[in-house]
mmCIF file of C-alpha atoms in Angstrom:
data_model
loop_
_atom_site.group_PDB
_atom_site.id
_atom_site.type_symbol
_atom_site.label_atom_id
_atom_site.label_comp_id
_atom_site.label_asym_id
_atom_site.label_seq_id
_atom_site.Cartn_x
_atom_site.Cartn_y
_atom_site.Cartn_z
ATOM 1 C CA UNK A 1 -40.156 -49.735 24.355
ATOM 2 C CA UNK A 2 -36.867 -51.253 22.855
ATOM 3 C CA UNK A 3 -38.851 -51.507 19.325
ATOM 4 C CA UNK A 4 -39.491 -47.660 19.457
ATOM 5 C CA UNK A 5 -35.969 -46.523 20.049
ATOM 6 C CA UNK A 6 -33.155 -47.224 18.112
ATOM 7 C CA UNK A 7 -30.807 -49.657 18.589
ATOM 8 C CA UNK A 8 -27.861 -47.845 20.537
ATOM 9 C CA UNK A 9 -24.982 -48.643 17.703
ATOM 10 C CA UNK A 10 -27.128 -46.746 15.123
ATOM 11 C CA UNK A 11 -27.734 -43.840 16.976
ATOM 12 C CA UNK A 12 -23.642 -43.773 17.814
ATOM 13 C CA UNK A 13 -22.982 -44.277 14.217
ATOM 14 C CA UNK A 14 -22.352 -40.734 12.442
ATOM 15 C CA UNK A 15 -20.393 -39.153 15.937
ATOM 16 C CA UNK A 16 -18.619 -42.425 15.516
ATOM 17 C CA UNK A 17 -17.846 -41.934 11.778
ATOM 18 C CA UNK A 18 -17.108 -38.264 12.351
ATOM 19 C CA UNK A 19 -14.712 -38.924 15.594
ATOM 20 C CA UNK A 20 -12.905 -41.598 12.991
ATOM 21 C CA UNK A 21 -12.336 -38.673 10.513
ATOM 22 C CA UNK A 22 -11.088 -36.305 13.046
ATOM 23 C CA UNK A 23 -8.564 -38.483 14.027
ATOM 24 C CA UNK A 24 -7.690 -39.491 10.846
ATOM 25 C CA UNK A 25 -7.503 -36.241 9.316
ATOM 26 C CA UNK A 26 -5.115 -35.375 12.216
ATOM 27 C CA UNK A 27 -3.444 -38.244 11.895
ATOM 28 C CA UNK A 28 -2.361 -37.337 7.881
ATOM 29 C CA UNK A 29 -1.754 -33.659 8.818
ATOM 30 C CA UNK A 30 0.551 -34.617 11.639
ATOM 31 C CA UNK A 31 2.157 -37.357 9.083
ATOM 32 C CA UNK A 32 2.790 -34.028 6.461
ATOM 33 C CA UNK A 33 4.117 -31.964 9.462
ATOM 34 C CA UNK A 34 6.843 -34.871 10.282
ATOM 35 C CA UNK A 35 7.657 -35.480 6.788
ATOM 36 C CA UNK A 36 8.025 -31.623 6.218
ATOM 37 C CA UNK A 37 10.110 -32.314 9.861
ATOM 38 C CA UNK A 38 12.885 -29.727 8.274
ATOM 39 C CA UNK A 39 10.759 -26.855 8.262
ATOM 40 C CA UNK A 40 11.714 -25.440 11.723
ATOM 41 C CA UNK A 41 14.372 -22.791 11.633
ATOM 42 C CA UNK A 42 15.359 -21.536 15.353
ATOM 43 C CA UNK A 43 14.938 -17.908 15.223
ATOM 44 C CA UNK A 44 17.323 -14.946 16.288
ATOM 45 C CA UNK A 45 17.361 -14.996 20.501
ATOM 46 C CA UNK A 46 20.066 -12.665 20.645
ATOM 47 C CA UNK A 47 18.011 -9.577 21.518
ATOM 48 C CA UNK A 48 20.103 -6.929 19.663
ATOM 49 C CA UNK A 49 20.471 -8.996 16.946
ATOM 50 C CA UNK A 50 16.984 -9.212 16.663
ATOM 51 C CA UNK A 51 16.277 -5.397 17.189
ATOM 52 C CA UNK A 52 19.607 -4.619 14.417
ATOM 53 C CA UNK A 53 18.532 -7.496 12.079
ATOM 54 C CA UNK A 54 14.872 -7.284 12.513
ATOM 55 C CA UNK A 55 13.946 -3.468 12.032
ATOM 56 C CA UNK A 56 13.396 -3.599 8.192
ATOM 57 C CA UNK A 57 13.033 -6.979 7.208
ATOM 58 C CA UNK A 58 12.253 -10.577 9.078
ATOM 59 C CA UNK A 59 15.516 -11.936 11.294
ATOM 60 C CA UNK A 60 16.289 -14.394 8.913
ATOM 61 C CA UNK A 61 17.188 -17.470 10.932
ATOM 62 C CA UNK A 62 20.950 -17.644 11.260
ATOM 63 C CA UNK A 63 21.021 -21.500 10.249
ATOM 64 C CA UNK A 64 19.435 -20.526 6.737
ATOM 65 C CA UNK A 65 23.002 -19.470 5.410
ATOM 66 C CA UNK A 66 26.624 -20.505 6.262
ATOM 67 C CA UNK A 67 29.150 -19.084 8.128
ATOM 68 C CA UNK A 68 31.035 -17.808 5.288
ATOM 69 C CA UNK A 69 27.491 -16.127 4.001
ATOM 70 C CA UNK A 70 27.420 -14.055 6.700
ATOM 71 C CA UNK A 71 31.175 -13.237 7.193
ATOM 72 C CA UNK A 72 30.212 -11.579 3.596
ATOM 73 C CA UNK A 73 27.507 -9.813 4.497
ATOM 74 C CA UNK A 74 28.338 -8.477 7.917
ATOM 75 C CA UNK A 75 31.465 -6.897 5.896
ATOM 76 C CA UNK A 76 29.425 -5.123 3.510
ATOM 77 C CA UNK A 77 27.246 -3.627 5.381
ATOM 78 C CA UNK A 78 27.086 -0.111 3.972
ATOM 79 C CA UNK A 79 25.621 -1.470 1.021
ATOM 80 C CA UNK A 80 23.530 -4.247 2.253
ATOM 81 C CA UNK A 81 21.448 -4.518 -0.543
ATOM 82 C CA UNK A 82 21.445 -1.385 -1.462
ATOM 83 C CA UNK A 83 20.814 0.193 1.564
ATOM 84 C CA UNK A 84 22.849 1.533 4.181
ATOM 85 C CA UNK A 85 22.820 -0.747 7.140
ATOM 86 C CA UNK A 86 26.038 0.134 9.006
ATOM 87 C CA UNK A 87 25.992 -0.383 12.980
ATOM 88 C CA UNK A 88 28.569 0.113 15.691
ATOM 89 C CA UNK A 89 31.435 -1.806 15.335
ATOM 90 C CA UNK A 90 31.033 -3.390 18.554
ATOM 91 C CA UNK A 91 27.157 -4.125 17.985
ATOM 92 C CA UNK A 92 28.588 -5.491 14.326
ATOM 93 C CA UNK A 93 31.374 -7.940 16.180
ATOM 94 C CA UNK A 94 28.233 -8.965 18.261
ATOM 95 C CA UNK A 95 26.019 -9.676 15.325
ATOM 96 C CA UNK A 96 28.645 -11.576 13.298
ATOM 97 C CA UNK A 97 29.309 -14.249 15.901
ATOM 98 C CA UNK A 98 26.132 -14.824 16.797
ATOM 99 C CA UNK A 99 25.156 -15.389 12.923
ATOM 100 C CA UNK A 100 28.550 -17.411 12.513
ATOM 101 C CA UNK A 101 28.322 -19.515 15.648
ATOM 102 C CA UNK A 102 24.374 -20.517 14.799
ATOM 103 C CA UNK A 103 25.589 -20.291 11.016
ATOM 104 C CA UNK A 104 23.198 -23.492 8.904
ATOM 105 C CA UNK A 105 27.310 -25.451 8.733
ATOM 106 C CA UNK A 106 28.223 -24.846 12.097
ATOM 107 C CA UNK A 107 27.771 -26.601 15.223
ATOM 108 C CA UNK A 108 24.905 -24.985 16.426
ATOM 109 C CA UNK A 109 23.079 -24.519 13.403
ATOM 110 C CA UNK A 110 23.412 -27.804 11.246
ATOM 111 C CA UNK A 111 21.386 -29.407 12.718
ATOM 112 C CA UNK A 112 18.589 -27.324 12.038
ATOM 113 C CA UNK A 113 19.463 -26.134 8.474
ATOM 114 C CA UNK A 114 18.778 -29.976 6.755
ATOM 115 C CA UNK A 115 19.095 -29.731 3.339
ATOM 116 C CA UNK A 116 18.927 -25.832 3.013
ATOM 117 C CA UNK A 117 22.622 -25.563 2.137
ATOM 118 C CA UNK A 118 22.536 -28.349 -0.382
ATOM 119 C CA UNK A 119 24.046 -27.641 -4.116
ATOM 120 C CA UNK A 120 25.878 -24.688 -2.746
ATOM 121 C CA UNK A 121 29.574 -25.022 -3.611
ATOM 122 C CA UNK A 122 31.752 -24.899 -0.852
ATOM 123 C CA UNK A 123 33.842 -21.474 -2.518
ATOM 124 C CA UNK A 124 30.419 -19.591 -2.714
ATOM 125 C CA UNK A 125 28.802 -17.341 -0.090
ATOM 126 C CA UNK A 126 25.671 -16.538 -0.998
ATOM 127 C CA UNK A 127 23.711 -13.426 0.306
ATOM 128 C CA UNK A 128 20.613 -14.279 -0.852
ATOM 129 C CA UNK A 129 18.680 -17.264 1.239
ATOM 130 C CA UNK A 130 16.404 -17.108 -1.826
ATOM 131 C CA UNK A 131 18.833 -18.159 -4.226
ATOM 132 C CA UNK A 132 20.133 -21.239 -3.061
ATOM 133 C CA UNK A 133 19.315 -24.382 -4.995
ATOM 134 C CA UNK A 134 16.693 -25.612 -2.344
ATOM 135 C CA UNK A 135 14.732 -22.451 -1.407
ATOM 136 C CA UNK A 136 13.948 -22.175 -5.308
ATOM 137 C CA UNK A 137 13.384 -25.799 -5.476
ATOM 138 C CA UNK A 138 11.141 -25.480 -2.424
ATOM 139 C CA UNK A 139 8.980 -22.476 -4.158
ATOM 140 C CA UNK A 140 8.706 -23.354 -7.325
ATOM 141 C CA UNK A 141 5.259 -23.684 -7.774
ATOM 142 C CA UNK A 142 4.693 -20.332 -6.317
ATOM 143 C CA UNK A 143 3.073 -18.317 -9.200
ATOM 144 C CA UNK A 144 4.459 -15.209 -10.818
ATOM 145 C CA UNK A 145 1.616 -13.114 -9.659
ATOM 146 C CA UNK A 146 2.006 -14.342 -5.885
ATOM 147 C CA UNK A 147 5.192 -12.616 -5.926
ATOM 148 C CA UNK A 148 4.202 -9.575 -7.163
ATOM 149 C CA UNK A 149 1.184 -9.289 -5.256
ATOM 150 C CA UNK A 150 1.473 -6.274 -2.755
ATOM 151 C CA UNK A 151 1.388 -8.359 0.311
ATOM 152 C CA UNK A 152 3.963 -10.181 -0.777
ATOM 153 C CA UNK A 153 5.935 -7.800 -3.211
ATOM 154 C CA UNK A 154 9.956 -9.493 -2.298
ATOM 155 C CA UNK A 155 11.063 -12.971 -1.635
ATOM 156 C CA UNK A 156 12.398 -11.539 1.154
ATOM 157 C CA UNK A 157 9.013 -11.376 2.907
ATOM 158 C CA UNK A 158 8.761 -14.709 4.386
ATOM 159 C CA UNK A 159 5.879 -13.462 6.911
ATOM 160 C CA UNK A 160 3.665 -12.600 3.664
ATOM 161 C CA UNK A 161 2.790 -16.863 3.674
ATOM 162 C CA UNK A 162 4.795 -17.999 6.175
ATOM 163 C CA UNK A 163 2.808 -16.929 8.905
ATOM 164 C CA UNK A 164 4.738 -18.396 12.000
ATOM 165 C CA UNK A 165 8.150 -17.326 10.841
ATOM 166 C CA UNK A 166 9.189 -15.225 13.310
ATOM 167 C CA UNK A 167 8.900 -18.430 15.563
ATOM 168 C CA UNK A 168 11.038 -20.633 13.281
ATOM 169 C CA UNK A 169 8.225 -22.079 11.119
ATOM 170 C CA UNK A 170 7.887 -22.878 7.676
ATOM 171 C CA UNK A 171 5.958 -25.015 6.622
ATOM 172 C CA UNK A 172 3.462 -24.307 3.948
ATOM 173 C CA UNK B 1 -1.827 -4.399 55.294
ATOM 174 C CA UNK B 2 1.812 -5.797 56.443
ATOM 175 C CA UNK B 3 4.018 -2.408 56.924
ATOM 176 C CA UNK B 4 6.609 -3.232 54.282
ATOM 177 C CA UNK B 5 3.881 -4.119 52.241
ATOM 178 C CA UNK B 6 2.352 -0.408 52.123
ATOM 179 C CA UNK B 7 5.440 0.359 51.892
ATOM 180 C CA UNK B 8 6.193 -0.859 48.693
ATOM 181 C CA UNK B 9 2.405 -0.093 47.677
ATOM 182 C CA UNK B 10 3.870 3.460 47.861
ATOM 183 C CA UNK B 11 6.992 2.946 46.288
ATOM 184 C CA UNK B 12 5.034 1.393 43.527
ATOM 185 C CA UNK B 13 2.588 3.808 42.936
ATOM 186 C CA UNK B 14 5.731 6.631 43.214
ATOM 187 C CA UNK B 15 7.540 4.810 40.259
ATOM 188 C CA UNK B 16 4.303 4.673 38.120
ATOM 189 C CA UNK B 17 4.093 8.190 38.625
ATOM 190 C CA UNK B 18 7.842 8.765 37.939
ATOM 191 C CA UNK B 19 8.264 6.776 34.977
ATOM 192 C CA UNK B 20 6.118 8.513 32.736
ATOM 193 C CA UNK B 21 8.122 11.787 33.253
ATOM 194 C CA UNK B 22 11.657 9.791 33.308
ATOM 195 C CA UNK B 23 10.397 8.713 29.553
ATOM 196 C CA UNK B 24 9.898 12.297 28.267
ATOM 197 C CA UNK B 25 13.674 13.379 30.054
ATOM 198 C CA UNK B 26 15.519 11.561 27.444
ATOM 199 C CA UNK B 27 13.337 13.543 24.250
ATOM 200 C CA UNK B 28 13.476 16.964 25.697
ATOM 201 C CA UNK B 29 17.324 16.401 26.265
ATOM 202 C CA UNK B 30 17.339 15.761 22.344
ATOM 203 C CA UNK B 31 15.502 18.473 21.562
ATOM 204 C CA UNK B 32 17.853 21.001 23.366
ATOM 205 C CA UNK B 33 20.673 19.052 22.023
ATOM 206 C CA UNK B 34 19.241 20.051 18.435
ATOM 207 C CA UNK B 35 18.326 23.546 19.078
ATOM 208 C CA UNK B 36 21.903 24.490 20.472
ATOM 209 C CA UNK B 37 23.016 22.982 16.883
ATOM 210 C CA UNK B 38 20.114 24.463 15.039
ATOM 211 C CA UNK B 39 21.378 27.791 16.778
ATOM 212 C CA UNK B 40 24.920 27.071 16.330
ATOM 213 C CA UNK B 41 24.429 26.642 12.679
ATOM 214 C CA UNK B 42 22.042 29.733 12.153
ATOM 215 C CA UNK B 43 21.998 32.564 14.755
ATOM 216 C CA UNK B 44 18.287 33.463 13.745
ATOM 217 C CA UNK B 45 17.231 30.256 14.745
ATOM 218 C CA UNK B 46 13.488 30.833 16.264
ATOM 219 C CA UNK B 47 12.440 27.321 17.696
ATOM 220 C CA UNK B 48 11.195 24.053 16.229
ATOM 221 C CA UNK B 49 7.463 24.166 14.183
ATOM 222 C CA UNK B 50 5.807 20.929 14.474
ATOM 223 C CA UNK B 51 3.926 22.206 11.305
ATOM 224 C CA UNK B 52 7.118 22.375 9.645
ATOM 225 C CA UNK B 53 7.411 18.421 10.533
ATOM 226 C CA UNK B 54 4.662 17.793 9.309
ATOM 227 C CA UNK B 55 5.460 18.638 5.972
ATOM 228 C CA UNK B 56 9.132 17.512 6.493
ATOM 229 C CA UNK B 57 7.262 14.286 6.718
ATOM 230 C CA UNK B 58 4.807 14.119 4.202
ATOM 231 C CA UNK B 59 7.060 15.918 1.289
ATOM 232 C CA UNK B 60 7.869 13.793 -1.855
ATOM 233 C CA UNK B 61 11.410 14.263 -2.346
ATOM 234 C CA UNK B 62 13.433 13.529 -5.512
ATOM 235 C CA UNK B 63 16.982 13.271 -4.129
ATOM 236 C CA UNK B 64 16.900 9.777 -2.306
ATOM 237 C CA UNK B 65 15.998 6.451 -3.365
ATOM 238 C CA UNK B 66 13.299 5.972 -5.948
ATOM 239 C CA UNK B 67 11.433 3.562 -3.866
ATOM 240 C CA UNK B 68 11.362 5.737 -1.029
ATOM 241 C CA UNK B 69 10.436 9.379 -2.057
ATOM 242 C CA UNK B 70 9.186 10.413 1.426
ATOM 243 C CA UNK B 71 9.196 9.697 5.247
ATOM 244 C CA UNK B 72 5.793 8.196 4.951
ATOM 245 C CA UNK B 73 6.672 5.455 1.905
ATOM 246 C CA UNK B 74 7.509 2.512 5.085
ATOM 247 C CA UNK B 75 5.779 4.893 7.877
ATOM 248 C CA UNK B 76 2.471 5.075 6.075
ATOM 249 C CA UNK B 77 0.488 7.936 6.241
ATOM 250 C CA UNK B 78 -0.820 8.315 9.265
ATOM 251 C CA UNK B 79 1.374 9.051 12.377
ATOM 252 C CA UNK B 80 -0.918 6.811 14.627
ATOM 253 C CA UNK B 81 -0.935 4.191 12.447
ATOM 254 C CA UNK B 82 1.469 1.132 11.416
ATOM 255 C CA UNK B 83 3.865 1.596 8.771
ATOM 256 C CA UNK B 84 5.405 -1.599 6.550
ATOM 257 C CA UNK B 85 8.930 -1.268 5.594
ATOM 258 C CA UNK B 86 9.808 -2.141 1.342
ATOM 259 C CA UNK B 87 10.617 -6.182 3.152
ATOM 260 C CA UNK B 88 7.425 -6.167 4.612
ATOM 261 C CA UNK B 89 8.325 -5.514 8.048
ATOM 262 C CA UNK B 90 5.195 -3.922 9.749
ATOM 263 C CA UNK B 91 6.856 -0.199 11.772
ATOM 264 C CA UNK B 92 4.913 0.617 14.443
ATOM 265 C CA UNK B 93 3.598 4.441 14.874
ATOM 266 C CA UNK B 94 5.847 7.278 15.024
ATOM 267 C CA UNK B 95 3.378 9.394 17.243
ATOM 268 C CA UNK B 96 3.977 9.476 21.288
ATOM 269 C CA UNK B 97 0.507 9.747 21.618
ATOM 270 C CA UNK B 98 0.395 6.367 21.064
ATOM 271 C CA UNK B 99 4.011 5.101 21.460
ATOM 272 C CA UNK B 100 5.519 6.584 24.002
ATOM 273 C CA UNK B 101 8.492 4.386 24.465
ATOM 274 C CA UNK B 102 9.642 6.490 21.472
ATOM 275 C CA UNK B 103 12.482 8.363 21.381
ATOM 276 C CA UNK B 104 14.044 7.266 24.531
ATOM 277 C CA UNK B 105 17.187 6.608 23.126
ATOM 278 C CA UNK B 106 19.160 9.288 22.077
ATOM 279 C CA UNK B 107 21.939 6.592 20.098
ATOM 280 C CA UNK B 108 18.514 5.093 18.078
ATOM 281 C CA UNK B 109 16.803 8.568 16.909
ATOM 282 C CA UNK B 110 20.294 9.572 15.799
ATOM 283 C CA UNK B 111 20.655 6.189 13.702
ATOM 284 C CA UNK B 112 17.593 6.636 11.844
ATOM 285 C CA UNK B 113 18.148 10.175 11.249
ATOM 286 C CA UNK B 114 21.120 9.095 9.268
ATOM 287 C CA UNK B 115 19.520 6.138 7.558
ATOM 288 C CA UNK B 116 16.467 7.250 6.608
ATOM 289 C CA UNK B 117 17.077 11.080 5.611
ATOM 290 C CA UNK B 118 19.645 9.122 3.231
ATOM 291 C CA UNK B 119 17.362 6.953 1.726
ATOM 292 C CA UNK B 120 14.630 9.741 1.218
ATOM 293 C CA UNK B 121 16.258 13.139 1.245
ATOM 294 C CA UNK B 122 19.673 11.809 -0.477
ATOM 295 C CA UNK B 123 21.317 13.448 2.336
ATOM 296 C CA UNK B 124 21.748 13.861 6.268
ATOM 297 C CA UNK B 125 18.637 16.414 7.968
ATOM 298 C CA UNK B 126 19.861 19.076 9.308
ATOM 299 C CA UNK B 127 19.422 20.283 13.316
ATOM 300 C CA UNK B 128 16.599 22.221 12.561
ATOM 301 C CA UNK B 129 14.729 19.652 10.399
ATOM 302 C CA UNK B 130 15.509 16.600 13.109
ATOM 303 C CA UNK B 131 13.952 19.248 15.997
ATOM 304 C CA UNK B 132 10.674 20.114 13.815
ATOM 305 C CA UNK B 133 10.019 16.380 12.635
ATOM 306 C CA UNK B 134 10.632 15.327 16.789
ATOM 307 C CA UNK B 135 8.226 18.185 17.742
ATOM 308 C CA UNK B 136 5.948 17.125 15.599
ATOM 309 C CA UNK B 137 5.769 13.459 16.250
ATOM 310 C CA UNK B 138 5.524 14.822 20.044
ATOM 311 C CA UNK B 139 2.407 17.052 19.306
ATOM 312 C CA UNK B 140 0.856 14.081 17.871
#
């Protein structure tokens, strides 16, 4: 009887091997999530910020530019890249200090923003979260032909890869 | 059944009933609103064609923004369908039929009136043209 069947540690071997790799395969993904760990950008919970910011394009995440970024923008909003995005003046008090107060150098928002705002100098306010230093350091490797693919078509369209943006996530 | 409890059964079921005709008040009110201007504006003014939408919608016009020649450039072509704005921002459908939260806020229609006839006609629509493009998104 014993000689017939195999011995028990055989028999357990490949689910054994397999559980191992499971584990360890979740063990190196989880280890790439942590050391991505800055990849989590709190999105908009204001709800009319959402509904004024979010119509056209993504909410970007307030902590993705500083205060003085938005200040900028949130004064130029009739020509908000080259469209007309003008709102009440009461919704656009609203807006601005909710971006300003979860701005990625204020209280609120530094500590989500990491190095995002790195190698911007302090006089600039850019408008663009895809031209600071570390977003094109970040995508650098994307190809040409990504970009202009027409899922993607803008930089702007974070969605087109990052599929769990509008929940704060970016990583890869 | 507990007495407050059919009660509020009823109340329930009253609201259900209510709500659907509370959520066309607010787009008929709009529609009057435009016909007394469409009327104001041109005495032989005979009543909004949802046909007329249609085509208001579909058109290719050459006065607006390059990128966005007609209505259906973000809303897509079909009425019933998803739209994607130039960001990639998916719009959902424009018909009532199947969206008929729609047009329940007079302050929101009136927004994207102004935006959007800017962007693709190169200038604010006019009573008439707001009251055929509503109709027809209504018949649809």
């Amino acid at each position: 009887m014993t000689a017939r069947t195999p011995f028990p540690p055989r028999r357990l071997a490949r689910p054994l091997a397999l559980a191992l790799l499971v584990v360890g395969f979740s063990a190196l993904l989880l280890g790439r999530a942590q050391a991505g760990g800055g990849h989590y950008y709190p999105p908009v919970a204001d709800p009319v910020v959402r509904e004024e910011c979010g119509s056209c394009h993504l909410a970007f995440a307030p902590s993705m530019l500083p205060a003085r970024s938005w200040q900028k923008m949130m004064g130029e909003l009739q020509n908000h890249f080259g469209d007309d995005a003008s709102v009440e003046p009461a919704t656009a008090r609203r807006i601005a200090d909710y971006l300003v107060a979860n701005a990625g150098d204020s209280a609120a928002g530094r500590p989500y923003a990491g190095k995002l705002l790195r190698g911007v100098p302090p006089e600039a306010a850019p408008q663009r979260i895809s031209e600071l230093p570390k977003w094109r350091k970040e995508h650098r490797e994307v190809p040409d032909w990504e970009w202009r693919h027409k899922e993607v078509r803008t930089r702007a369209n974070c969605l087109a890869c990052h599929t769990a943006a509008e929940r704060g996530y970016y990583d890869d | 059944m507990q007495p407050t409890a059919l009660r509020r059964l009823a109340a329930g079921i009253a609201l259900g009933l209510a709500l659907p005709l509370a959520a066309a008040a607010p787009r008929d009110d709009l529609l009057a609103a435009y016909a007394a201007a469409a009327k104001a504006a041109n005495p032989a003014f005979a009543g909004f064609s949802a046909e007329r939408g249609q085509t208001l919608h579909t058109r290719q016009f050459a006065g607006g923004k390059p990128d966005t020649p007609a209505c259906t450039s973000c809303h897509g072509p079909d009425v019933r369908g998803p739209g994607r704005t130039p960001a990639g921002k998916a719009v959902e459908a424009m018909a009532v039929s199947v969206n008929p939260s729609r047009y329940a806020d007079p302050a929101k229609v009136e927004k994207w009136f102004k935006r959007n006839c800017n962007e693709v006609l190169g200038r604010e629509c006019t009573p008439q043209e707001k009251g055929d493009w509503l109709s027809f998104m209504s018949a649809r």
